[in-house]
Structures are given as C-alpha cells and as structure tokens.
CSV table of C-alpha atoms and ligand atoms in Angstrom, one decimal:
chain,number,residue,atom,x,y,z
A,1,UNK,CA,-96.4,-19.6,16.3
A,2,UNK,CA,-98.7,-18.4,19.2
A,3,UNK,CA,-98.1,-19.9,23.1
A,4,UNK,CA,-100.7,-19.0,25.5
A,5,UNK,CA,-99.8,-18.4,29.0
A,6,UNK,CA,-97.7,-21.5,30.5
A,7,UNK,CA,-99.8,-21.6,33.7
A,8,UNK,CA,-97.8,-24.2,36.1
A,9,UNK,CA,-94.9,-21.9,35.2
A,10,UNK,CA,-97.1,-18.9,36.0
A,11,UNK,CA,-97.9,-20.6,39.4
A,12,UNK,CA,-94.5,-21.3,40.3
A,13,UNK,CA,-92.8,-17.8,39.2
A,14,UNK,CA,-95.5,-16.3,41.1
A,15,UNK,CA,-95.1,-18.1,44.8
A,16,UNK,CA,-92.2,-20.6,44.4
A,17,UNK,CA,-89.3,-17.9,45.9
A,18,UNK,CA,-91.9,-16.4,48.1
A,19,UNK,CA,-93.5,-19.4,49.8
A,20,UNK,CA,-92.2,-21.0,52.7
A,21,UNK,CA,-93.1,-24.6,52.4
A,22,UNK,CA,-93.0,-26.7,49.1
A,23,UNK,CA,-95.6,-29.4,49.2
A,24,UNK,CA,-96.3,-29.2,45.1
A,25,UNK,CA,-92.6,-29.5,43.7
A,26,UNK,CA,-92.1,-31.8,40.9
A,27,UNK,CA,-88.4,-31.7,41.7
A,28,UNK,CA,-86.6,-33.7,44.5
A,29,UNK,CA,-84.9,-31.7,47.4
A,30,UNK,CA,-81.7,-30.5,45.7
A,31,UNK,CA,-77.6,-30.4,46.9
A,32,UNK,CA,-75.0,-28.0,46.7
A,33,UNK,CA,-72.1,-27.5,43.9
A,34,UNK,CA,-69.7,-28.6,46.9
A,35,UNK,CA,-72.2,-31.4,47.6
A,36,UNK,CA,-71.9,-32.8,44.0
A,37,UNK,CA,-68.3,-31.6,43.5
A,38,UNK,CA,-67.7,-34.2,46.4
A,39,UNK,CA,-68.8,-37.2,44.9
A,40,UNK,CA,-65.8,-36.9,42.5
A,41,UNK,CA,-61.8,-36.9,44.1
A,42,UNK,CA,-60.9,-34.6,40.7
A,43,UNK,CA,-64.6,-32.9,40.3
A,44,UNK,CA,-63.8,-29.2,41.8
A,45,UNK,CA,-60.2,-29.3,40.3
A,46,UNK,CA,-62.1,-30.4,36.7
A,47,UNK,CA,-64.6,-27.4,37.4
A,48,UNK,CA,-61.9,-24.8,38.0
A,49,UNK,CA,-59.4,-25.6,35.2
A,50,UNK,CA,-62.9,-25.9,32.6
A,51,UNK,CA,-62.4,-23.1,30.0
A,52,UNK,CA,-65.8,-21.4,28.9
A,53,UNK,CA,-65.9,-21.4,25.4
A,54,UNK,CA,-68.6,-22.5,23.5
A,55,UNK,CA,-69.4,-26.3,23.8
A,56,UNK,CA,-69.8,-29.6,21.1
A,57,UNK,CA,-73.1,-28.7,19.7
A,58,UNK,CA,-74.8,-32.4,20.6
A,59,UNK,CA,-73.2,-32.4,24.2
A,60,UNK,CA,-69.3,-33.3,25.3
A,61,UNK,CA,-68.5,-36.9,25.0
A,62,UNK,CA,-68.3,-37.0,28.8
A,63,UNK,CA,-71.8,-35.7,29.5
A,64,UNK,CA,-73.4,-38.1,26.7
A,65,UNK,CA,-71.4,-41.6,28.1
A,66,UNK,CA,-72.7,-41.0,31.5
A,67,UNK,CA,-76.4,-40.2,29.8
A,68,UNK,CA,-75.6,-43.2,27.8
A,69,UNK,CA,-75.2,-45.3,31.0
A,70,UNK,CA,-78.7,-45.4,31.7
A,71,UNK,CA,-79.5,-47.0,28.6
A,72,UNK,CA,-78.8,-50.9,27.4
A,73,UNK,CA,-79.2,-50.5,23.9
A,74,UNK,CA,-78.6,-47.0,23.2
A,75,UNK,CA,-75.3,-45.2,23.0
A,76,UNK,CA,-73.6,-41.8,23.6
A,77,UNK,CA,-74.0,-41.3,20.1
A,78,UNK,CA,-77.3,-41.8,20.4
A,79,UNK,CA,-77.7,-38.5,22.7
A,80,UNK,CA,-78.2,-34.7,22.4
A,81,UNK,CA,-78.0,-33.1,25.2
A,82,UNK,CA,-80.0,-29.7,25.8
A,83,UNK,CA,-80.9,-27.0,28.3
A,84,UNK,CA,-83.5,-29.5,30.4
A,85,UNK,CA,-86.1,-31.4,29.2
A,86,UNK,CA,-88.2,-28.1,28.2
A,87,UNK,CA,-85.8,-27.1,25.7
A,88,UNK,CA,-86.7,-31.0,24.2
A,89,UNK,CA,-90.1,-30.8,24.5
A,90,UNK,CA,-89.9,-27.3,22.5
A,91,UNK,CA,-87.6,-28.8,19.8
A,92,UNK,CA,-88.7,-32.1,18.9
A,93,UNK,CA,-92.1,-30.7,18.5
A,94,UNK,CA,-91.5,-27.7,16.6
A,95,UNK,CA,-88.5,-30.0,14.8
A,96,UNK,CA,-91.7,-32.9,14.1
A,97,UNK,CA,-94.7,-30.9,13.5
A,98,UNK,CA,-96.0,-28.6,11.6
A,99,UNK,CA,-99.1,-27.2,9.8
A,100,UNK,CA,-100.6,-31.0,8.2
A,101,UNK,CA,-99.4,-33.0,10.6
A,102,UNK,CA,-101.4,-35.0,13.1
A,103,UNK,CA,-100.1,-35.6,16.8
A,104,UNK,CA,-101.8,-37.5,19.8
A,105,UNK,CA,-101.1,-36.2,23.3
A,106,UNK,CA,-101.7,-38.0,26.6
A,107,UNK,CA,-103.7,-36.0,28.8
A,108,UNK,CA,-103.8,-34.2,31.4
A,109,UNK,CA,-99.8,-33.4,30.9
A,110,UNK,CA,-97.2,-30.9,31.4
A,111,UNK,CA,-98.5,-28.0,29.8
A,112,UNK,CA,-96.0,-27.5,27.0
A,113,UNK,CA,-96.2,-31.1,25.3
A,114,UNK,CA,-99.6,-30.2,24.5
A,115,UNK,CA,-99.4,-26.3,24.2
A,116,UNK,CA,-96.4,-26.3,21.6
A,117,UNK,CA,-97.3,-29.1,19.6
A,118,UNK,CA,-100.5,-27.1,19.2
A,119,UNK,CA,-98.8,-24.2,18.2
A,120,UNK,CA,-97.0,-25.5,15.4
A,121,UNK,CA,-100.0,-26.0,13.6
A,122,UNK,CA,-100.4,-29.4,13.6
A,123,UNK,CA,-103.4,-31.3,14.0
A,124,UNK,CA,-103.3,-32.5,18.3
A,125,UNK,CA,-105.9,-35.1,19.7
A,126,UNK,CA,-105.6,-36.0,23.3
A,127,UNK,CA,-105.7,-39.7,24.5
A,128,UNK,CA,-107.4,-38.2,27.4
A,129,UNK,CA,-107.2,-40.4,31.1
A,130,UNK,CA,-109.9,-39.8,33.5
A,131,UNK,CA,-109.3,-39.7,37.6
A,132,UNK,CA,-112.8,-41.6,37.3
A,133,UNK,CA,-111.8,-44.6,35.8
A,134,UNK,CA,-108.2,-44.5,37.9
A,135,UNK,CA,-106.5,-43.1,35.3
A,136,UNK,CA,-106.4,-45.6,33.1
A,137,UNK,CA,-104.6,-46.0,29.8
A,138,UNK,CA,-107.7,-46.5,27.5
A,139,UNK,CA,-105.5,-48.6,24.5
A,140,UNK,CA,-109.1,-48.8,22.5
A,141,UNK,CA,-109.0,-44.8,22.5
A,142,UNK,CA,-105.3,-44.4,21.2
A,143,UNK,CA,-106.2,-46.6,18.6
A,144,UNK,CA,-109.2,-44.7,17.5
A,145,UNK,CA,-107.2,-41.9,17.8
A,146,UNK,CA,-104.3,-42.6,15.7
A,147,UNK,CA,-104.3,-41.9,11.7
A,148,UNK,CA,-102.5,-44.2,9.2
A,149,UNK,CA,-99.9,-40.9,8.6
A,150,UNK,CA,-100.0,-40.2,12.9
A,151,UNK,CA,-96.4,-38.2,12.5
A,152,UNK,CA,-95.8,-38.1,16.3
A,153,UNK,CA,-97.2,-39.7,19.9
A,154,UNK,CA,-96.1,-37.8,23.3
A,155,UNK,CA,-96.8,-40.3,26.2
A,156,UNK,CA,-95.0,-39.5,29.9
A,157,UNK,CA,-93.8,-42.1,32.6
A,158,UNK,CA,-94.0,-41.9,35.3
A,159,UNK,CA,-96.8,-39.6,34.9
A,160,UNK,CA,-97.1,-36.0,35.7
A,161,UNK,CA,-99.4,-35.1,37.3
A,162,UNK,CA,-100.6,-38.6,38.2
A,163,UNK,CA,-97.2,-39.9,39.6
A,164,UNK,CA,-97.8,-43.4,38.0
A,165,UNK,CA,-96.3,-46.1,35.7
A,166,UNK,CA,-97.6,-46.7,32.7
A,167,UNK,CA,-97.9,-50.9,33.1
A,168,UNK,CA,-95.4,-52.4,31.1
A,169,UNK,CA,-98.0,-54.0,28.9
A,170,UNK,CA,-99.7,-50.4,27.9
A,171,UNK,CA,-96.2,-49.1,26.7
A,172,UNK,CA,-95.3,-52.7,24.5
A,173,UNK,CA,-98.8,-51.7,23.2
A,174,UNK,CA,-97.9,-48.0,22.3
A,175,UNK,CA,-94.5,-49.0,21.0
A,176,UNK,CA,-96.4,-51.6,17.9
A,177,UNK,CA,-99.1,-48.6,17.5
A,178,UNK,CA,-96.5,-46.6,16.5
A,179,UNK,CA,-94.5,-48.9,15.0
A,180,UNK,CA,-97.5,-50.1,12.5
A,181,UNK,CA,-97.7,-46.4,11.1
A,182,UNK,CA,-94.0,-45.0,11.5
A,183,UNK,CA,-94.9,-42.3,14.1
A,184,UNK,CA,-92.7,-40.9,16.7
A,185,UNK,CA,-93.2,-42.1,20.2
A,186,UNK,CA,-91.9,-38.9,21.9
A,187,UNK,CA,-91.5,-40.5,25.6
A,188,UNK,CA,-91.3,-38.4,28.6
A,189,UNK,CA,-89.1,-39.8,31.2
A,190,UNK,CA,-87.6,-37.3,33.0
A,191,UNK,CA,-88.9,-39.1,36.5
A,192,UNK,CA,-87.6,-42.3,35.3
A,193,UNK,CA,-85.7,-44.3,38.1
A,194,UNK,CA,-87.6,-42.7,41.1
A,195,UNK,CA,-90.1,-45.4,40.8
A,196,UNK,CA,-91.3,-46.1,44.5
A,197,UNK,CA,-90.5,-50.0,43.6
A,198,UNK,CA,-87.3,-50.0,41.6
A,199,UNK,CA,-89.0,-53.6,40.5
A,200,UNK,CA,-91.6,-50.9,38.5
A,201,UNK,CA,-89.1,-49.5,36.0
A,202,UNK,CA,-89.9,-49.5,32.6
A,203,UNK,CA,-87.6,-49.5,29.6
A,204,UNK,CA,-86.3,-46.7,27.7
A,205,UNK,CA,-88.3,-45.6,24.9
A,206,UNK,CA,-85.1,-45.4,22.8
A,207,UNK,CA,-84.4,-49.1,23.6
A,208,UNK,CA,-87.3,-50.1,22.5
A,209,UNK,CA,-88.2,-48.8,19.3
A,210,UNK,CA,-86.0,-47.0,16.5
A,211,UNK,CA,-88.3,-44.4,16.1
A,212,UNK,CA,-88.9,-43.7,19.9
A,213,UNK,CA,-86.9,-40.3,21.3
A,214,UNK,CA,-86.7,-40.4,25.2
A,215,UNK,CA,-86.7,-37.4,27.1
A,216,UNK,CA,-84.6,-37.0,30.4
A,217,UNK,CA,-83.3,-34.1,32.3
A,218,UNK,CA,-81.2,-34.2,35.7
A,219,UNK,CA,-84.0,-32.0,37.4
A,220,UNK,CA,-86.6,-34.1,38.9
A,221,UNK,CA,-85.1,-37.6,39.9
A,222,UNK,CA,-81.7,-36.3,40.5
A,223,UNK,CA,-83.0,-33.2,42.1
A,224,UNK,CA,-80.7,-30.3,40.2
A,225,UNK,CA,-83.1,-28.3,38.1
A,226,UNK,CA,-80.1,-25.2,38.4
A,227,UNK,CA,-78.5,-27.1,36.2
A,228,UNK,CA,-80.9,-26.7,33.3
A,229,UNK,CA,-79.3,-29.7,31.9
A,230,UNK,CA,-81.4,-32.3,29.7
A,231,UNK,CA,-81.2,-34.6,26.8
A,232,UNK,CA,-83.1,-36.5,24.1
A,233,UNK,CA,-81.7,-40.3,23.4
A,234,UNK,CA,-83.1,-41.5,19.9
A,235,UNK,CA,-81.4,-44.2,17.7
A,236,UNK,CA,-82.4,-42.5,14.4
A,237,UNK,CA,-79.8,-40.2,13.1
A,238,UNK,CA,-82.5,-38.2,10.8
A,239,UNK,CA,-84.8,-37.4,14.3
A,240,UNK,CA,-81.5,-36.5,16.1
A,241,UNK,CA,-80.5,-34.2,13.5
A,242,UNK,CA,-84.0,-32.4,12.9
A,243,UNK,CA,-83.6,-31.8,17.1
A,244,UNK,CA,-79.9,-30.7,16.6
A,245,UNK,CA,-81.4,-28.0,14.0
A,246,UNK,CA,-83.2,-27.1,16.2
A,247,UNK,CA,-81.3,-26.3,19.1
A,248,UNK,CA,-79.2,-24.5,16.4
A,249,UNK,CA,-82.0,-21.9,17.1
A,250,UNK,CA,-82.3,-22.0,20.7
A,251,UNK,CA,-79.2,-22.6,22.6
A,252,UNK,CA,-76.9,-23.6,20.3
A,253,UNK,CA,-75.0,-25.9,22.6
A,254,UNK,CA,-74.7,-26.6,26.2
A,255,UNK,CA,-73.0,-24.8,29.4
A,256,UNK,CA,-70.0,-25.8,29.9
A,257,UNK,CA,-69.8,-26.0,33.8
A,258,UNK,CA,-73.3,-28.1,33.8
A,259,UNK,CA,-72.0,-30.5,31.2
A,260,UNK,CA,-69.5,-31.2,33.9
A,261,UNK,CA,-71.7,-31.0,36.9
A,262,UNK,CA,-74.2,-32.9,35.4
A,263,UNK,CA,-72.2,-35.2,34.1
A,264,UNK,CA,-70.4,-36.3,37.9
A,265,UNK,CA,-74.4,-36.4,38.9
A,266,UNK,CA,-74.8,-39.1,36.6
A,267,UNK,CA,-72.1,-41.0,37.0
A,268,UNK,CA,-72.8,-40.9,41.2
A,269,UNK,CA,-76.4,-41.1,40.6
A,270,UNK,CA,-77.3,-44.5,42.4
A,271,UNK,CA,-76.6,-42.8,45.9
A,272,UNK,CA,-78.5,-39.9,44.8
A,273,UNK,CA,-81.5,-41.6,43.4
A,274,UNK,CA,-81.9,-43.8,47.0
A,275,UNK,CA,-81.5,-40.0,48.8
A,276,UNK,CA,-84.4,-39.1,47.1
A,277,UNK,CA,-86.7,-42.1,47.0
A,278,UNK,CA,-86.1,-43.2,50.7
A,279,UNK,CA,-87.0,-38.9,51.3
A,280,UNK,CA,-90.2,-39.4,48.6
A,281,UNK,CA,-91.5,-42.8,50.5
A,282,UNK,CA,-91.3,-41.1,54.1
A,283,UNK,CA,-93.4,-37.5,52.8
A,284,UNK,CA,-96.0,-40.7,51.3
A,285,UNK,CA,-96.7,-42.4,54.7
A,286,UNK,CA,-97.5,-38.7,55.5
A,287,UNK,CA,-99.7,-37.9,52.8
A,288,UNK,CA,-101.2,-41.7,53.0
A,289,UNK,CA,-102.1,-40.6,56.3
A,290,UNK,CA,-103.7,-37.4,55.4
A,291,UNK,CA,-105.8,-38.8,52.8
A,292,UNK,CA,-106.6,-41.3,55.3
A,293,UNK,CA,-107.4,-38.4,58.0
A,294,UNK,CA,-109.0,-36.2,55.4
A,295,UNK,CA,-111.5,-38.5,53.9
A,296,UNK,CA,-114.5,-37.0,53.3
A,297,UNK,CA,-112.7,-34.0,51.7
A,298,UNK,CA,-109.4,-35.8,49.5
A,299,UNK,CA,-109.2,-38.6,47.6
A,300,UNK,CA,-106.7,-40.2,45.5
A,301,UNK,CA,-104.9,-42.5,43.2
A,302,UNK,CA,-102.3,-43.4,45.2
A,303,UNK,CA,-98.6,-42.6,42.8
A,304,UNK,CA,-96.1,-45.4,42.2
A,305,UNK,CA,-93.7,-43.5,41.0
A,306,UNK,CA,-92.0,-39.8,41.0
A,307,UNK,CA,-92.4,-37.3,43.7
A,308,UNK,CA,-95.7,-35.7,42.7
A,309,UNK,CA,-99.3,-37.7,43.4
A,310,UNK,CA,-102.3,-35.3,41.9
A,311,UNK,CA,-105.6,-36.4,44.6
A,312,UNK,CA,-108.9,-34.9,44.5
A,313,UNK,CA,-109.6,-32.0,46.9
A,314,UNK,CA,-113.1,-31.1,47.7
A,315,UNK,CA,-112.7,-27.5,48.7
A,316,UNK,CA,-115.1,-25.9,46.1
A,317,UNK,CA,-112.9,-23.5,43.8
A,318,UNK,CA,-109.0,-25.5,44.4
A,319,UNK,CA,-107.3,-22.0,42.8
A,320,UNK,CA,-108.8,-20.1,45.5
A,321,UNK,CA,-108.0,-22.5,48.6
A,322,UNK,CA,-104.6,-22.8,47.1
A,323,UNK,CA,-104.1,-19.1,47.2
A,324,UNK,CA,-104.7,-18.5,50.9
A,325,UNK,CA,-103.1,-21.7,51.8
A,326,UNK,CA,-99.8,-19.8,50.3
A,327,UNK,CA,-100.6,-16.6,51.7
A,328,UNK,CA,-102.0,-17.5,54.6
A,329,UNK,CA,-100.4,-20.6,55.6
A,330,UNK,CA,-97.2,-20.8,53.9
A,331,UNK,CA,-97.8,-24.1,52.0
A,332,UNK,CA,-97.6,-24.4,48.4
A,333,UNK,CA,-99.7,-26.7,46.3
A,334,UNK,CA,-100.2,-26.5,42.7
A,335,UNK,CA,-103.9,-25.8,41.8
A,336,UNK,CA,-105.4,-28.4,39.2
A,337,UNK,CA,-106.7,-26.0,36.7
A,338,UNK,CA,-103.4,-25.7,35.4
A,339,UNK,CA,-104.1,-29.2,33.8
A,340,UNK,CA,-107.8,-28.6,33.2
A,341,UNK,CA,-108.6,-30.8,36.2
A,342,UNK,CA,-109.9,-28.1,38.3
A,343,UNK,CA,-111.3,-30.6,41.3
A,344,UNK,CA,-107.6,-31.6,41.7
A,345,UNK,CA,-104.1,-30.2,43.7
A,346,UNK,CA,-100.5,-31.6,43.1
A,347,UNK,CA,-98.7,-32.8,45.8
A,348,UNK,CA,-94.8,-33.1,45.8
A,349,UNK,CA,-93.3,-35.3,48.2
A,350,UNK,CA,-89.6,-35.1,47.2
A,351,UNK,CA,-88.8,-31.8,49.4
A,352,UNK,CA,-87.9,-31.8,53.3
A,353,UNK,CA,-90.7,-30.1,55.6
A,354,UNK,CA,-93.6,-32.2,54.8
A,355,UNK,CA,-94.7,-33.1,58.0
A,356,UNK,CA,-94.7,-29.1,59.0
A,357,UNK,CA,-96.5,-28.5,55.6
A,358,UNK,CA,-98.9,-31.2,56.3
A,359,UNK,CA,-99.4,-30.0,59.5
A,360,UNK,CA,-100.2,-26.0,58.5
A,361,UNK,CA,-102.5,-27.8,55.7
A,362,UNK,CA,-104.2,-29.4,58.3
A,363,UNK,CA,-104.8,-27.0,60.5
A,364,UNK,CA,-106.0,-24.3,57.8
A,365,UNK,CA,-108.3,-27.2,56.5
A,366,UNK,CA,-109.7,-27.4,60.4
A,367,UNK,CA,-110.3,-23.7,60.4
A,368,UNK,CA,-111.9,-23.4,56.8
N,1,PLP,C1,-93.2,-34.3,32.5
N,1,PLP,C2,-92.2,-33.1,32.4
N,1,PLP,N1,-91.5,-32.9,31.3
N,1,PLP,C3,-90.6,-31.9,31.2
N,1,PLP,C4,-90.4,-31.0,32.3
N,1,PLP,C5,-89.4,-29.9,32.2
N,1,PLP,O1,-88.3,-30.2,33.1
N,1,PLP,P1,-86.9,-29.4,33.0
N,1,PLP,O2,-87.0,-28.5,31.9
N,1,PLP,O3,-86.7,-28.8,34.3
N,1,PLP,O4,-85.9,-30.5,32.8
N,1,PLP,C6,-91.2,-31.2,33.5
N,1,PLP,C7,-91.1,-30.2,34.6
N,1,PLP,O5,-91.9,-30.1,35.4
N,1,PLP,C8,-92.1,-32.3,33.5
N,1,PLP,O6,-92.8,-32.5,34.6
C-alpha cells in the first residue's frame, strides 16, 4: 500500500497553529472539557473516577446508545466506534477493497476516500460533479459508472468541499443503484445535522439500506475534533466485523476519557448543534455579502449545509494568493488544488472572527 502526500492535511499542519484567523475550517468553533463536563450534573465526577484501561473493542455501551440516538432504525449494536471519521474512512476501505475490486468515488472529496481506496489496489472511478453545472449529481453518470460486481460506492452529505445536500431524491436513487448490485454505499456524514434548514436533513445511510455504513465523527457538527472520536453505524454484522478487524490493526479500541466526553456531547448535542448553526448562518450573511461585494473576482454555489462553502476565486494561481493572505494577512483559506479544483478556495464559516477575517481578506484583495 502506497499513500501520496494527504495535501489538506499538509495545508493545515503547515499554517493551522500558526495563523491567526480561521476562515477555511471544516470544524465548528470548539468548547472546553469544563464546557462539556457542564452539560452533565455527574460528568467531571464520571471523568475522574474513569479507570484507563483498555476499552470494549466496538466502543462502551454508553458511547454507542448515545451514537445510536441519532438513528431511527439503527441500534447501538449497530455501531463501532473509532478514533474519528479518518480512522473509518481508512478501515472500511482497506476492510472492502482490494486488488479486483471496483469502487466509485464522488468527486472532488476529502482526500483520503479517494486516495486510500486507490491504494488498496482496487479499481476507483470518480462520479465526478462539476462547479459548472452547480455541482450537480449527474445519476446518468453513476449509472454508467457502476459494474454489475461494483463492491463499494463512497458518496458525502453534506458535501465537502461543496457544503451542500445531496437532494433527497439523488440519495433514494443511489441507495436502489447499490441495492440492484449488492455494493456498499459507504456514506459520509460526519456534517450531518448542521444543515442550515434543519427541514434539509437527510436520512441515515444505515437506515436506509442494509448494506449502507454511515460515517459520523463528533468533530465537525459538534465542534470537538480533540476528541478524535468517530464511528461507523451499519446493520450488517459481516461489514461491521471486516471494520472491527480492522481497527484490530489500528487502534484497537477507543480512549477511554473521549468515550465519556463524547458520549455527554451526544447526549447534550441539540443545544450544541443550534450553537453552531446560529454561529455558521451569521459568518454566511458575511460571506453572502462578500461574494456580493466581490463580484467580478468570487463566485459561488451558495452551501446549504455544514460550515465550509468552496466559491470560485479569480486571483490567477489560488495556492499562491492563499499563501500571502496567511503570511501576510493572517487569514487562512484552504487553496483548491488540494481537491484538483485549482480555480477554487474553502471557506469555513463555523469559527468566531469572520467579520475581522473578512475584513483583512478584503483589504489585501483591495491592495492586490
Ligand atoms: C468529509 C470528511 N470525512 C472525514 C473527515 C475526517 O474527520 P475526523 O477524522 O476529524 O472525524 C473529514 C475532515 O475534514 C471530512 O471533511
């Protein structure tokens, strides 16, 4: 197995910790261990009592009923829980796929759906979606591109990079393609429930279809990526079990003291969820209004969904501009090369400071 450079990681290891204003994050602004041990009237008692042994290997039975909880159909036995949604993406794949296998991809993506299924051999096509058509779901094209022995489909929403739904319609569509030929729908969802519209949310993968395995992760709509906490939720005990082999290889089982965290989180998460969306809505009337402002030079798709919207910037080479913007400016965007859409940037609008981000963006725009 080979891995080429993970270049969003790259970008973020490189300027994340030494950049003064995030205005690419994919994660919502983020509390404190007091803050989240609050929610709870036994939490910090429960966290400084827990012994630090080794942990369940599928996750404790608390963390998995309050991952079960956003489900309807789908129960805690139903869950693994893992070290965030990139420790899923890296098992079910490698679990899945091998050498012989064909997989379809929806592009662009998070890097490592695409680069580790690639990696394993298997055969990847991309159900590509072009900013010039809106980003539409092209159905005809996923058909074409699926293979009577298709082992395994990776589709994400709400969308990264695009921060939008996939219409309800487009994922019934995708659950009877996969259906009709046995594959795996491997369904990213680790922005689920920060639709802009709550009216917008889809349902679970796993609810849907036996053979679906959702992905979800307390990093991005719950805003605690420290916790490295994630899970898959599949109804098929032979896909769980290739995944739990897996993570025999990678982790093993879960920290203890996240379990816990993670699990009060869930179980609390309606107040945090409304944090974060009322925090994501506000930073969008201030990009609107830059777009708006900016028109000859950005464009957009506007996102309905997540905290991340991925618009068109017409500043020649986007790598470059973003660069300068961070070492000059102090504003971090997320160049679009990283998803092989070089015209583009990624905007996050889940972290306090926008408007001074905006601002400083503004202003280095003006003096370009
Ligand atoms: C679509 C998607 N999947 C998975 C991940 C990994 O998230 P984490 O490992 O922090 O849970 C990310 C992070 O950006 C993502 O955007």
């Amino acid at each position: 197995m080979r891995l080429p450079p993970f270049r969003i990681e790259r970008w973020y290891e490189r300027f994340e910790f030494t950049t003064e204003l995030m205005l690419s994050s994919s994660d919502c602004e983020t509390i404190s261990v007091g803050e989240l041990l609050a929610l709870e009237p036994d939490a910090g008692e429960r966290l400084l009592a827990l012994r630090l042994g080794y942990t369940e290997v599928p996750g404790s039975e608390e963390l998995r009923s309050a991952i079960a909880g956003l489900y309807d159909e789908t129960g805690p036995e139903a869950v693994v829980a893992l070290a965030a949604a990139e420790e899923g993406v890296f098992a079910v794949e490698t679990a899945l796929l091998g050498p012989g296998d064909h997989a379809v991809v929806e592009t662009p993506c998070y890097e490592s759906a695409l680069a580790v299924a690639r990696s394993t051999g298997a055969d990847v096509s991309t159900w590509e979606r072009r900013y010039e058509d809106g980003w539409r779901h092209d159905l005809d094209e996923l058909e074409r591109l699926l293979r009577p022995d298709t082992r395994l489909v990776y589709v994400n929403t709400p969308h990264n990079p695009t921060g939008q739904s996939m219409p309800r319609d487009v994922l019934e569509r995708v659950v009877e393609l996969c259906a009709e030929r046995g594959a795996v729908l491997f369904c990213d969802e680790v922005y689920r429930e920060l639709e802009h519209d709550p009216a917008l949310r889809l349902p679970a993968a796993c609810d849907l279809y036996e053979r679906a395995v959702s992905l979800g992760s307390v990093s991005k709509t719950y805003g605690l990526p420290g916790l490295r906490t994630g899970w898959i939720a599949c109804r098929d005990a032979a896909l769980r079990d290739a995944v739990v082999a897996a993570k025999l290889y990678t982790t093993i089982c879960s920290s203890a003291p996240s379990e816990l965290l993670a699990a009060v989180a869930l179980r609390n998460r309606a107040g945090i969820v409304e944090r974060n969306r009322t925090l994501v809505l506000r930073n969008l009337e201030l990009a609107d209004a830059f777009v708006e402002r900016h028109a000859g030079v950005v464009d957009w798709v506007p996102p309905d969904a997540s905290p991340i919207g991925f618009p068109r910037l017409r500043v020649g080479d986007t790598r470059a501009f973003c660069e300068r913007l961070a070492l000059e400016a102090g504003v971090l965007l997320l160049p679009g090369d990283v998803y092989d859409e070089p015209g583009h940037v990624r905007l996050g609008l889940g972290r306090v400071g926008a408007a001074e981000a905006f601002e400083r963006l503004r202003a280095f725009l003006a003096a370009a």
